[in-house]
Amino acid sequence: MNEDPPSALHELQAKAGQRLQRYLDKSSPHVLYRWLGLLAVALIYIIRVWYLRGFYVVTYGIAIFDLNLLLGFLTPQADPESEGPQLPTNETEFRPFVRRLPEFKFWWVSVHWD
C-alpha cells in the first residue's frame, strides 16, 4: 500500500504531546500548586472580562460548564439509593465513595477550558 512517511508537522505534534504528558505526570502529586495556578488563570480572565466589559455570555457558559464539572466531582459514581447497600462479593477493596469525576481530570478540563 502507499503509506506516506510521517510529516514533520506530525512528528512535532507527537513530540509536543509527549512533552505535555510528561509535565502533566510531574504535576500530578502537586495538587495545591495546580489549583493555585488555575485560580491565577481564572483571576486574570476575570480581570480581562471586567476591563474589556465584554465576553459576558462566554464567561457565563464557562461558569455553567465549571459548575457541571464541580457537580461531577462531588457526586458518587454509583447512586447508593437506587442500588441499595451492597456488601463486597469478592476480594476487592470496598470503597464507600468513588467520585464520578476524578480530581486530576476535573483540574485538567478546567484548565483546558478556562
PDB file of C-alpha atoms in Angstrom:
ATOM      1  CA  MET A   1       0.000   0.000   0.000  1.00  0.00           C
ATOM      2  CA  ASN A   2       1.000   3.632  -0.290  1.00  0.00           C
ATOM      3  CA  GLU A   3       1.845   4.689   3.230  1.00  0.00           C
ATOM      4  CA  ASP A   4       3.313   8.156   3.407  1.00  0.00           C
ATOM      5  CA  PRO A   5       6.101   8.732   5.904  1.00  0.00           C
ATOM      6  CA  PRO A   6       5.071  10.879   8.857  1.00  0.00           C
ATOM      7  CA  SER A   7       5.388  14.546   8.081  1.00  0.00           C
ATOM      8  CA  ALA A   8       7.499  16.944  10.094  1.00  0.00           C
ATOM      9  CA  LEU A   9       4.351  18.575  11.462  1.00  0.00           C
ATOM     10  CA  HIS A  10       3.028  15.218  12.673  1.00  0.00           C
ATOM     11  CA  GLU A  11       6.342  14.440  14.380  1.00  0.00           C
ATOM     12  CA  LEU A  12       6.363  17.874  16.002  1.00  0.00           C
ATOM     13  CA  GLN A  13       2.814  17.321  17.279  1.00  0.00           C
ATOM     14  CA  ALA A  14       3.784  13.931  18.690  1.00  0.00           C
ATOM     15  CA  LYS A  15       6.819  15.393  20.478  1.00  0.00           C
ATOM     16  CA  ALA A  16       4.742  18.264  21.892  1.00  0.00           C
ATOM     17  CA  GLY A  17       2.111  15.793  23.102  1.00  0.00           C
ATOM     18  CA  GLN A  18       4.759  13.655  24.796  1.00  0.00           C
ATOM     19  CA  ARG A  19       6.299  16.716  26.453  1.00  0.00           C
ATOM     20  CA  LEU A  20       2.875  17.886  27.684  1.00  0.00           C
ATOM     21  CA  GLN A  21       2.124  14.425  29.065  1.00  0.00           C
ATOM     22  CA  ARG A  22       5.476  14.371  30.881  1.00  0.00           C
ATOM     23  CA  TYR A  23       4.707  17.732  32.531  1.00  0.00           C
ATOM     24  CA  LEU A  24       1.211  16.563  33.469  1.00  0.00           C
ATOM     25  CA  ASP A  25       2.658  13.418  35.037  1.00  0.00           C
ATOM     26  CA  LYS A  26       5.159  15.501  37.012  1.00  0.00           C
ATOM     27  CA  SER A  27       2.426  17.878  38.216  1.00  0.00           C
ATOM     28  CA  SER A  28       0.122  15.109  39.402  1.00  0.00           C
ATOM     29  CA  PRO A  29       1.307  14.993  43.039  1.00  0.00           C
ATOM     30  CA  HIS A  30       1.333  18.800  43.428  1.00  0.00           C
ATOM     31  CA  VAL A  31      -2.386  19.348  43.991  1.00  0.00           C
ATOM     32  CA  LEU A  32      -2.190  22.696  45.781  1.00  0.00           C
ATOM     33  CA  TYR A  33       0.091  24.301  43.201  1.00  0.00           C
ATOM     34  CA  ARG A  34      -2.066  23.080  40.316  1.00  0.00           C
ATOM     35  CA  TRP A  35      -5.203  24.590  41.837  1.00  0.00           C
ATOM     36  CA  LEU A  36      -3.411  27.838  42.704  1.00  0.00           C
ATOM     37  CA  GLY A  37      -2.293  28.070  39.075  1.00  0.00           C
ATOM     38  CA  LEU A  38      -5.877  27.548  37.917  1.00  0.00           C
ATOM     39  CA  LEU A  39      -7.035  30.227  40.342  1.00  0.00           C
ATOM     40  CA  ALA A  40      -4.429  32.642  38.956  1.00  0.00           C
ATOM     41  CA  VAL A  41      -5.510  31.969  35.358  1.00  0.00           C
ATOM     42  CA  ALA A  42      -9.187  32.384  36.289  1.00  0.00           C
ATOM     43  CA  LEU A  43      -8.421  35.656  38.099  1.00  0.00           C
ATOM     44  CA  ILE A  44      -6.555  37.005  35.059  1.00  0.00           C
ATOM     45  CA  TYR A  45      -9.527  36.020  32.885  1.00  0.00           C
ATOM     46  CA  ILE A  46     -11.993  37.748  35.230  1.00  0.00           C
ATOM     47  CA  ILE A  47      -9.895  40.931  35.260  1.00  0.00           C
ATOM     48  CA  ARG A  48      -9.723  40.802  31.454  1.00  0.00           C
ATOM     49  CA  VAL A  49     -13.503  40.441  31.158  1.00  0.00           C
ATOM     50  CA  TRP A  50     -14.070  43.265  33.614  1.00  0.00           C
ATOM     51  CA  TYR A  51     -11.542  45.540  31.903  1.00  0.00           C
ATOM     52  CA  LEU A  52     -12.883  44.916  28.379  1.00  0.00           C
ATOM     53  CA  ARG A  53     -16.511  44.959  29.554  1.00  0.00           C
ATOM     54  CA  GLY A  54     -17.352  42.113  27.233  1.00  0.00           C
ATOM     55  CA  PHE A  55     -17.417  38.345  26.834  1.00  0.00           C
ATOM     56  CA  TYR A  56     -20.184  38.013  29.423  1.00  0.00           C
ATOM     57  CA  VAL A  57     -22.028  35.283  27.539  1.00  0.00           C
ATOM     58  CA  VAL A  58     -18.825  33.278  27.069  1.00  0.00           C
ATOM     59  CA  THR A  59     -17.970  33.726  30.744  1.00  0.00           C
ATOM     60  CA  TYR A  60     -21.462  32.596  31.725  1.00  0.00           C
ATOM     61  CA  GLY A  61     -21.050  29.485  29.563  1.00  0.00           C
ATOM     62  CA  ILE A  62     -17.667  28.693  31.123  1.00  0.00           C
ATOM     63  CA  ALA A  63     -19.142  29.153  34.604  1.00  0.00           C
ATOM     64  CA  ILE A  64     -22.003  26.746  33.830  1.00  0.00           C
ATOM     65  CA  PHE A  65     -19.519  24.236  32.416  1.00  0.00           C
ATOM     66  CA  ASP A  66     -17.289  24.516  35.504  1.00  0.00           C
ATOM     67  CA  LEU A  67     -20.314  24.120  37.766  1.00  0.00           C
ATOM     68  CA  ASN A  68     -21.217  20.936  35.890  1.00  0.00           C
ATOM     69  CA  LEU A  69     -17.663  19.673  36.433  1.00  0.00           C
ATOM     70  CA  LEU A  70     -17.875  20.515  40.137  1.00  0.00           C
ATOM     71  CA  LEU A  71     -21.104  18.558  40.472  1.00  0.00           C
ATOM     72  CA  GLY A  72     -19.493  15.614  38.710  1.00  0.00           C
ATOM     73  CA  PHE A  73     -16.573  15.843  41.129  1.00  0.00           C
ATOM     74  CA  LEU A  74     -18.817  15.933  44.210  1.00  0.00           C
ATOM     75  CA  THR A  75     -21.253  13.178  43.241  1.00  0.00           C
ATOM     76  CA  PRO A  76     -20.546   9.476  43.651  1.00  0.00           C
ATOM     77  CA  GLN A  77     -20.036   7.227  40.664  1.00  0.00           C
ATOM     78  CA  ALA A  78     -22.925   4.940  41.634  1.00  0.00           C
ATOM     79  CA  ASP A  79     -26.154   6.153  43.200  1.00  0.00           C
ATOM     80  CA  PRO A  80     -26.470   4.282  46.518  1.00  0.00           C
ATOM     81  CA  GLU A  81     -30.199   4.999  46.818  1.00  0.00           C
ATOM     82  CA  SER A  82     -31.131   3.308  43.554  1.00  0.00           C
ATOM     83  CA  GLU A  83     -28.835   0.321  44.028  1.00  0.00           C
ATOM     84  CA  GLY A  84     -29.259  -0.092  47.755  1.00  0.00           C
ATOM     85  CA  PRO A  85     -26.490  -1.019  50.162  1.00  0.00           C
ATOM     86  CA  GLN A  86     -24.345  -3.873  48.950  1.00  0.00           C
ATOM     87  CA  LEU A  87     -21.606  -5.834  50.559  1.00  0.00           C
ATOM     88  CA  PRO A  88     -18.496  -6.642  48.569  1.00  0.00           C
ATOM     89  CA  THR A  89     -18.801 -10.073  46.998  1.00  0.00           C
ATOM     90  CA  ASN A  90     -15.182 -10.615  46.008  1.00  0.00           C
ATOM     91  CA  GLU A  91     -11.773  -9.862  47.478  1.00  0.00           C
ATOM     92  CA  THR A  92     -11.559  -6.305  46.145  1.00  0.00           C
ATOM     93  CA  GLU A  93     -11.231  -3.383  48.499  1.00  0.00           C
ATOM     94  CA  PHE A  94     -14.536  -1.777  49.427  1.00  0.00           C
ATOM     95  CA  ARG A  95     -14.507   1.972  48.782  1.00  0.00           C
ATOM     96  CA  PRO A  96     -17.627   3.718  50.020  1.00  0.00           C
ATOM     97  CA  PHE A  97     -17.220   6.828  47.875  1.00  0.00           C
ATOM     98  CA  VAL A  98     -15.864   6.740  44.346  1.00  0.00           C
ATOM     99  CA  ARG A  99     -16.093  10.053  42.542  1.00  0.00           C
ATOM    100  CA  ARG A 100     -17.767  10.258  39.160  1.00  0.00           C
ATOM    101  CA  LEU A 101     -15.056  12.681  38.007  1.00  0.00           C
ATOM    102  CA  PRO A 102     -11.526  12.282  39.428  1.00  0.00           C
ATOM    103  CA  GLU A 103      -9.741  15.337  40.820  1.00  0.00           C
ATOM    104  CA  PHE A 104      -6.974  15.408  38.208  1.00  0.00           C
ATOM    105  CA  LYS A 105      -9.426  15.181  35.324  1.00  0.00           C
ATOM    106  CA  PHE A 106     -11.553  17.913  36.926  1.00  0.00           C
ATOM    107  CA  TRP A 107      -8.489  20.159  37.144  1.00  0.00           C
ATOM    108  CA  TRP A 108      -7.280  19.363  33.623  1.00  0.00           C
ATOM    109  CA  VAL A 109     -10.641  20.058  31.971  1.00  0.00           C
ATOM    110  CA  SER A 110     -10.994  23.280  33.971  1.00  0.00           C
ATOM    111  CA  VAL A 111      -7.534  24.447  32.911  1.00  0.00           C
ATOM    112  CA  HIS A 112      -8.177  23.409  29.334  1.00  0.00           C
ATOM    113  CA  TRP A 113     -11.401  25.438  29.072  1.00  0.00           C
ATOM    114  CA  ASP A 114     -10.506  28.482  31.211  1.00  0.00           C
TER     115      ASP A 114
END
